[in-house]
PDB file of C-alpha atoms in Angstrom:
ATOM      1  CA  MET A   1      25.517 -18.056  83.336  1.00 83.00           C
ATOM      2  CA  ILE A   2      26.014 -20.763  80.698  1.00 89.00           C
ATOM      3  CA  ILE A   3      22.961 -19.458  78.801  1.00 91.00           C
ATOM      4  CA  LEU A   4      24.413 -15.923  78.803  1.00 90.00           C
ATOM      5  CA  LEU A   5      27.707 -17.277  77.449  1.00 91.00           C
ATOM      6  CA  VAL A   6      25.853 -19.115  74.670  1.00 93.00           C
ATOM      7  CA  ILE A   7      23.972 -15.912  73.728  1.00 92.00           C
ATOM      8  CA  LEU A   8      27.280 -14.010  73.557  1.00 91.00           C
ATOM      9  CA  ILE A   9      28.820 -16.661  71.295  1.00 92.00           C
ATOM     10  CA  ILE A  10      25.749 -16.493  69.025  1.00 92.00           C
ATOM     11  CA  SER A  11      26.370 -12.712  68.795  1.00 91.00           C
ATOM     12  CA  CYS A  12      29.982 -13.456  67.828  1.00 92.00           C
ATOM     13  CA  PHE A  13      28.756 -15.657  64.987  1.00 92.00           C
ATOM     14  CA  LEU A  14      26.427 -12.862  63.799  1.00 90.00           C
ATOM     15  CA  CYS A  15      29.499 -10.595  63.635  1.00 90.00           C
ATOM     16  CA  LEU A  16      31.402 -13.254  61.701  1.00 92.00           C
ATOM     17  CA  TYR A  17      28.517 -13.450  59.219  1.00 91.00           C
ATOM     18  CA  ARG A  18      28.776  -9.710  58.566  1.00 89.00           C
ATOM     19  CA  ALA A  19      32.571  -9.946  58.316  1.00 90.00           C
ATOM     20  CA  GLY A  20      32.257 -12.641  55.665  1.00 90.00           C
ATOM     21  CA  LYS A  21      29.412 -11.149  53.678  1.00 86.00           C
ATOM     22  CA  GLY A  22      30.019  -7.386  54.011  1.00 75.00           C
ATOM     23  CA  PRO A  23      29.914  -5.634  50.634  1.00 83.00           C
ATOM     24  CA  THR A  24      32.726  -3.153  51.256  1.00 85.00           C
ATOM     25  CA  VAL A  25      36.015  -3.220  53.153  1.00 86.00           C
ATOM     26  CA  PRO A  26      34.887  -0.910  56.044  1.00 87.00           C
ATOM     27  CA  ASP A  27      31.987  -3.291  56.757  1.00 89.00           C
ATOM     28  CA  ARG A  28      34.403  -6.089  57.482  1.00 90.00           C
ATOM     29  CA  MET A  29      36.568  -3.821  59.621  1.00 89.00           C
ATOM     30  CA  VAL A  30      33.583  -2.701  61.724  1.00 89.00           C
ATOM     31  CA  ALA A  31      32.588  -6.335  62.225  1.00 90.00           C
ATOM     32  CA  ILE A  32      36.082  -7.360  63.334  1.00 90.00           C
ATOM     33  CA  ASP A  33      36.276  -4.399  65.745  1.00 89.00           C
ATOM     34  CA  ILE A  34      32.933  -5.340  67.314  1.00 91.00           C
ATOM     35  CA  LEU A  35      34.038  -8.995  67.475  1.00 91.00           C
ATOM     36  CA  GLY A  36      37.047  -7.946  69.553  1.00 90.00           C
ATOM     37  CA  ILE A  37      34.892  -6.105  72.087  1.00 91.00           C
ATOM     38  CA  LEU A  38      32.521  -9.089  72.298  1.00 91.00           C
ATOM     39  CA  ALA A  39      35.465 -11.415  72.944  1.00 92.00           C
ATOM     40  CA  VAL A  40      36.396  -9.269  75.962  1.00 91.00           C
ATOM     41  CA  GLY A  41      32.977 -10.005  77.464  1.00 91.00           C
ATOM     42  CA  VAL A  42      33.318 -13.698  76.662  1.00 92.00           C
ATOM     43  CA  CYS A  43      36.705 -13.783  78.416  1.00 91.00           C
ATOM     44  CA  ALA A  44      35.291 -12.064  81.514  1.00 91.00           C
ATOM     45  CA  ILE A  45      32.295 -14.400  81.867  1.00 92.00           C
ATOM     46  CA  LEU A  46      34.456 -17.468  81.176  1.00 91.00           C
ATOM     47  CA  GLY A  47      36.930 -16.374  83.825  1.00 91.00           C
ATOM     48  CA  TYR A  48      34.126 -16.011  86.363  1.00 91.00           C
ATOM     49  CA  ILE A  49      32.540 -19.387  85.552  1.00 92.00           C
ATOM     50  CA  LEU A  50      35.796 -21.379  85.605  1.00 92.00           C
ATOM     51  CA  ASN A  51      37.196 -19.291  88.524  1.00 89.00           C
ATOM     52  CA  LEU A  52      40.415 -18.703  86.574  1.00 89.00           C
ATOM     53  CA  HIS A  53      41.552 -15.137  87.154  1.00 88.00           C
ATOM     54  CA  PHE A  54      44.058 -14.856  84.322  1.00 91.00           C
ATOM     55  CA  PHE A  55      41.276 -14.677  81.728  1.00 91.00           C
ATOM     56  CA  ILE A  56      40.627 -11.045  82.661  1.00 91.00           C
ATOM     57  CA  ASP A  57      44.283 -10.270  81.851  1.00 91.00           C
ATOM     58  CA  ILE A  58      43.681 -11.633  78.356  1.00 92.00           C
ATOM     59  CA  ALA A  59      40.608  -9.378  78.083  1.00 90.00           C
ATOM     60  CA  LEU A  60      42.568  -6.320  79.232  1.00 91.00           C
ATOM     61  CA  ALA A  61      45.265  -6.968  76.636  1.00 92.00           C
ATOM     62  CA  TRP A  62      42.705  -7.641  73.892  1.00 91.00           C
ATOM     63  CA  ILE A  63      41.149  -4.174  74.328  1.00 91.00           C
ATOM     64  CA  PHE A  64      44.443  -2.435  73.498  1.00 91.00           C
ATOM     65  CA  ILE A  65      45.385  -4.805  70.673  1.00 91.00           C
ATOM     66  CA  GLY A  66      41.982  -4.289  69.050  1.00 89.00           C
ATOM     67  CA  PHE A  67      42.158  -0.508  69.466  1.00 90.00           C
ATOM     68  CA  ILE A  68      45.619  -0.186  67.932  1.00 89.00           C
ATOM     69  CA  GLY A  69      44.722  -2.521  65.072  1.00 89.00           C
ATOM     70  CA  THR A  70      41.541  -0.618  64.247  1.00 89.00           C
ATOM     71  CA  ILE A  71      43.329   2.757  64.311  1.00 87.00           C
ATOM     72  CA  ALA A  72      46.050   1.406  61.999  1.00 85.00           C
ATOM     73  CA  LEU A  73      43.503  -0.019  59.539  1.00 85.00           C
ATOM     74  CA  ALA A  74      41.525   3.243  59.547  1.00 85.00           C
ATOM     75  CA  LYS A  75      44.671   5.198  58.714  1.00 83.00           C
ATOM     76  CA  TYR A  76      45.346   2.706  55.921  1.00 82.00           C
ATOM     77  CA  LEU A  77      41.846   3.353  54.588  1.00 81.00           C
ATOM     78  CA  GLU A  78      42.371   7.107  54.547  1.00 81.00           C
ATOM     79  CA  GLY A  79      45.569   6.768  52.560  1.00 77.00           C
ATOM     80  CA  ARG A  80      44.125   5.347  49.372  1.00 56.00           C
ATOM     81  CA  SER A  81      40.864   6.401  47.822  1.00 51.00           C
ATOM     82  CA  LEU A  82      38.508   4.912  45.269  1.00 47.00           C
ATOM     83  CA  ASN A  83      38.063   8.224  43.476  1.00 48.00           C
ATOM     84  CA  ASP A  84      41.581   9.154  42.453  1.00 44.00           C
TER      85      ASP A  84
ATOM     86  CA  MET B   1      20.720 -10.838  97.086  1.00 86.00           C
ATOM     87  CA  ILE B   2      23.861  -9.331  95.621  1.00 88.00           C
ATOM     88  CA  ASP B   3      24.251 -12.375  93.358  1.00 89.00           C
ATOM     89  CA  ILE B   4      20.823 -11.710  91.869  1.00 93.00           C
ATOM     90  CA  ALA B   5      21.724  -8.036  91.295  1.00 93.00           C
ATOM     91  CA  GLY B   6      24.957  -8.985  89.529  1.00 92.00           C
ATOM     92  CA  ILE B   7      23.273 -11.550  87.302  1.00 93.00           C
ATOM     93  CA  ILE B   8      20.574  -9.009  86.360  1.00 94.00           C
ATOM     94  CA  ILE B   9      23.271  -6.466  85.376  1.00 93.00           C
ATOM     95  CA  ILE B  10      25.051  -9.116  83.270  1.00 93.00           C
ATOM     96  CA  CYS B  11      21.716 -10.034  81.622  1.00 93.00           C
ATOM     97  CA  VAL B  12      21.156  -6.391  80.623  1.00 93.00           C
ATOM     98  CA  GLY B  13      24.677  -6.238  79.184  1.00 92.00           C
ATOM     99  CA  VAL B  14      24.261  -9.420  77.163  1.00 93.00           C
ATOM    100  CA  ALA B  15      20.916  -8.151  75.828  1.00 93.00           C
ATOM    101  CA  PHE B  16      22.613  -4.921  74.659  1.00 92.00           C
ATOM    102  CA  ASP B  17      25.318  -6.990  72.947  1.00 92.00           C
ATOM    103  CA  LEU B  18      22.769  -9.168  71.161  1.00 92.00           C
ATOM    104  CA  PHE B  19      20.739  -6.163  69.965  1.00 92.00           C
ATOM    105  CA  GLY B  20      23.889  -4.460  68.727  1.00 91.00           C
ATOM    106  CA  CYS B  21      24.814  -7.506  66.677  1.00 91.00           C
ATOM    107  CA  ILE B  22      21.288  -7.781  65.265  1.00 91.00           C
ATOM    108  CA  GLY B  23      21.641  -4.132  64.241  1.00 90.00           C
ATOM    109  CA  LEU B  24      24.960  -5.006  62.616  1.00 89.00           C
ATOM    110  CA  ILE B  25      23.127  -7.581  60.503  1.00 90.00           C
ATOM    111  CA  ARG B  26      19.925  -5.697  59.707  1.00 89.00           C
ATOM    112  CA  LEU B  27      20.870  -2.069  58.988  1.00 87.00           C
ATOM    113  CA  PRO B  28      21.515  -0.987  55.393  1.00 87.00           C
ATOM    114  CA  ASP B  29      24.659   1.150  55.466  1.00 86.00           C
ATOM    115  CA  VAL B  30      28.206   1.203  56.838  1.00 87.00           C
ATOM    116  CA  TYR B  31      27.535   4.293  58.947  1.00 88.00           C
ATOM    117  CA  ASN B  32      24.245   2.997  60.346  1.00 88.00           C
ATOM    118  CA  ARG B  33      25.864  -0.316  61.235  1.00 88.00           C
ATOM    119  CA  LEU B  34      28.792   1.464  62.887  1.00 89.00           C
ATOM    120  CA  GLN B  35      26.485   3.642  64.959  1.00 88.00           C
ATOM    121  CA  ALA B  36      24.242   0.798  66.173  1.00 88.00           C
ATOM    122  CA  ALA B  37      26.984  -1.733  66.827  1.00 86.00           C
ATOM    123  CA  THR B  38      29.483   0.561  68.544  1.00 88.00           C
ATOM    124  CA  LYS B  39      27.067   2.178  70.986  1.00 88.00           C
ATOM    125  CA  CYS B  40      25.256  -1.000  71.965  1.00 89.00           C
ATOM    126  CA  VAL B  41      28.305  -3.219  72.258  1.00 89.00           C
ATOM    127  CA  THR B  42      30.297  -0.661  74.275  1.00 90.00           C
ATOM    128  CA  LEU B  43      27.536  -0.232  76.850  1.00 91.00           C
ATOM    129  CA  GLY B  44      26.819  -3.965  76.890  1.00 92.00           C
ATOM    130  CA  THR B  45      30.391  -4.990  77.548  1.00 92.00           C
ATOM    131  CA  CYS B  46      30.714  -2.338  80.263  1.00 93.00           C
ATOM    132  CA  GLY B  47      27.575  -3.819  81.846  1.00 92.00           C
ATOM    133  CA  ILE B  48      29.099  -7.290  81.760  1.00 93.00           C
ATOM    134  CA  MET B  49      32.287  -6.025  83.398  1.00 93.00           C
ATOM    135  CA  PHE B  50      30.358  -4.194  86.142  1.00 93.00           C
ATOM    136  CA  GLY B  51      28.256  -7.294  86.774  1.00 93.00           C
ATOM    137  CA  ILE B  52      31.389  -9.417  87.137  1.00 92.00           C
ATOM    138  CA  PHE B  53      32.688  -6.851  89.663  1.00 93.00           C
ATOM    139  CA  VAL B  54      29.432  -6.995  91.636  1.00 92.00           C
ATOM    140  CA  LEU B  55      29.460 -10.798  91.638  1.00 91.00           C
ATOM    141  CA  SER B  56      33.067 -11.417  92.563  1.00 89.00           C
ATOM    142  CA  GLY B  57      33.819  -8.506  94.906  1.00 86.00           C
ATOM    143  CA  PHE B  58      37.217  -7.081  95.754  1.00 91.00           C
ATOM    144  CA  ASN B  59      39.511  -9.800  94.503  1.00 89.00           C
ATOM    145  CA  SER B  60      41.792  -9.699  91.463  1.00 89.00           C
ATOM    146  CA  LEU B  61      39.028 -10.610  88.989  1.00 90.00           C
ATOM    147  CA  GLY B  62      36.681  -7.883  90.225  1.00 90.00           C
ATOM    148  CA  ILE B  63      39.259  -5.095  90.385  1.00 91.00           C
ATOM    149  CA  LYS B  64      40.662  -5.863  86.930  1.00 90.00           C
ATOM    150  CA  SER B  65      37.206  -5.994  85.389  1.00 90.00           C
ATOM    151  CA  LEU B  66      36.492  -2.609  86.994  1.00 91.00           C
ATOM    152  CA  ILE B  67      39.723  -1.276  85.435  1.00 91.00           C
ATOM    153  CA  CYS B  68      38.562  -2.527  82.012  1.00 90.00           C
ATOM    154  CA  ILE B  69      35.495  -0.205  81.998  1.00 92.00           C
ATOM    155  CA  PRO B  70      37.230   3.215  81.472  1.00 93.00           C
ATOM    156  CA  PHE B  71      39.533   1.711  78.861  1.00 92.00           C
ATOM    157  CA  ILE B  72      36.570   0.404  76.836  1.00 91.00           C
ATOM    158  CA  LEU B  73      34.758   3.731  77.247  1.00 91.00           C
ATOM    159  CA  LEU B  74      37.852   5.619  76.001  1.00 91.00           C
ATOM    160  CA  THR B  75      39.031   3.418  73.140  1.00 91.00           C
ATOM    161  CA  SER B  76      35.817   2.219  71.496  1.00 91.00           C
ATOM    162  CA  PRO B  77      34.349   5.613  70.400  1.00 91.00           C
ATOM    163  CA  THR B  78      37.781   6.734  69.207  1.00 91.00           C
ATOM    164  CA  ALA B  79      38.107   3.666  67.001  1.00 90.00           C
ATOM    165  CA  ALA B  80      34.571   4.164  65.689  1.00 90.00           C
ATOM    166  CA  HIS B  81      35.275   7.801  64.807  1.00 90.00           C
ATOM    167  CA  ALA B  82      38.453   6.874  62.955  1.00 89.00           C
ATOM    168  CA  LEU B  83      36.636   4.100  61.093  1.00 89.00           C
ATOM    169  CA  ALA B  84      33.791   6.400  60.018  1.00 88.00           C
ATOM    170  CA  ARG B  85      36.199   9.049  58.757  1.00 88.00           C
ATOM    171  CA  GLY B  86      38.287   6.435  56.970  1.00 87.00           C
ATOM    172  CA  ALA B  87      35.219   4.921  55.341  1.00 87.00           C
ATOM    173  CA  TYR B  88      34.073   8.348  54.119  1.00 87.00           C
ATOM    174  CA  ILE B  89      37.462   9.220  52.658  1.00 85.00           C
ATOM    175  CA  PHE B  90      37.745   5.709  51.171  1.00 83.00           C
ATOM    176  CA  GLY B  91      34.686   6.552  49.069  1.00 79.00           C
ATOM    177  CA  VAL B  92      31.837   4.499  50.528  1.00 78.00           C
ATOM    178  CA  ARG B  93      28.530   6.051  49.494  1.00 80.00           C
ATOM    179  CA  LEU B  94      25.728   6.824  51.925  1.00 82.00           C
ATOM    180  CA  TRP B  95      22.479   4.852  51.718  1.00 81.00           C
ATOM    181  CA  ASP B  96      20.329   6.223  48.913  1.00 79.00           C
ATOM    182  CA  LYS B  97      17.512   7.144  51.335  1.00 80.00           C
ATOM    183  CA  SER B  98      19.824   9.193  53.596  1.00 77.00           C
ATOM    184  CA  ARG B  99      18.787  12.831  53.693  1.00 79.00           C
ATOM    185  CA  MET B 100      21.775  14.762  55.051  1.00 76.00           C
ATOM    186  CA  ASP B 101      25.536  14.786  54.512  1.00 76.00           C
ATOM    187  CA  GLU B 102      26.907  17.297  57.004  1.00 76.00           C
ATOM    188  CA  TYR B 103      30.533  16.275  56.520  1.00 75.00           C
ATOM    189  CA  LYS B 104      30.344  17.137  52.818  1.00 76.00           C
ATOM    190  CA  ALA B 105      28.537  20.419  53.543  1.00 75.00           C
ATOM    191  CA  ASN B 106      31.099  21.569  56.108  1.00 75.00           C
ATOM    192  CA  LYS B 107      34.167  20.725  54.085  1.00 68.00           C
TER     193      LYS B 107
END
């Protein structure tokens, strides 16, 4: 289980690399969205390993926070355009 | 026996997550990255949640992780669709080797 957790955290760092390097703004937003969904998996596995059941509550809240944040940022992107 | 089944399901989920993130690094375009990362990471995290349910059974951890699965399946594609539409309207160009632009043709 520890090895699986380490692989998930390596995936999180790959997402952070894309969020830092990404050429355009939507690249960074995609990377942050994916990072939120990965963190849900990290919370679930960590809660199972440590036998602490409140970690899954954090995961369940993080899904909705990430969804609302991504929808708000996407609407912000549609509002202003590079062309006009 | 059921522990081995749960750990195998979690292994499949983590492998999907890792491949999705490698696709996020390797692919050339915003839309390609969005497609690879969203599909793989959604299925991978749902696999992790189902594996946690199989491992821990009907206690609070297992039931709440089972509740997480439909929420991920509902919210993640919606967010990806909104991001793709926002990126197109924002003015991000397609990759120069992309053949088709159906959104532009239908508009």
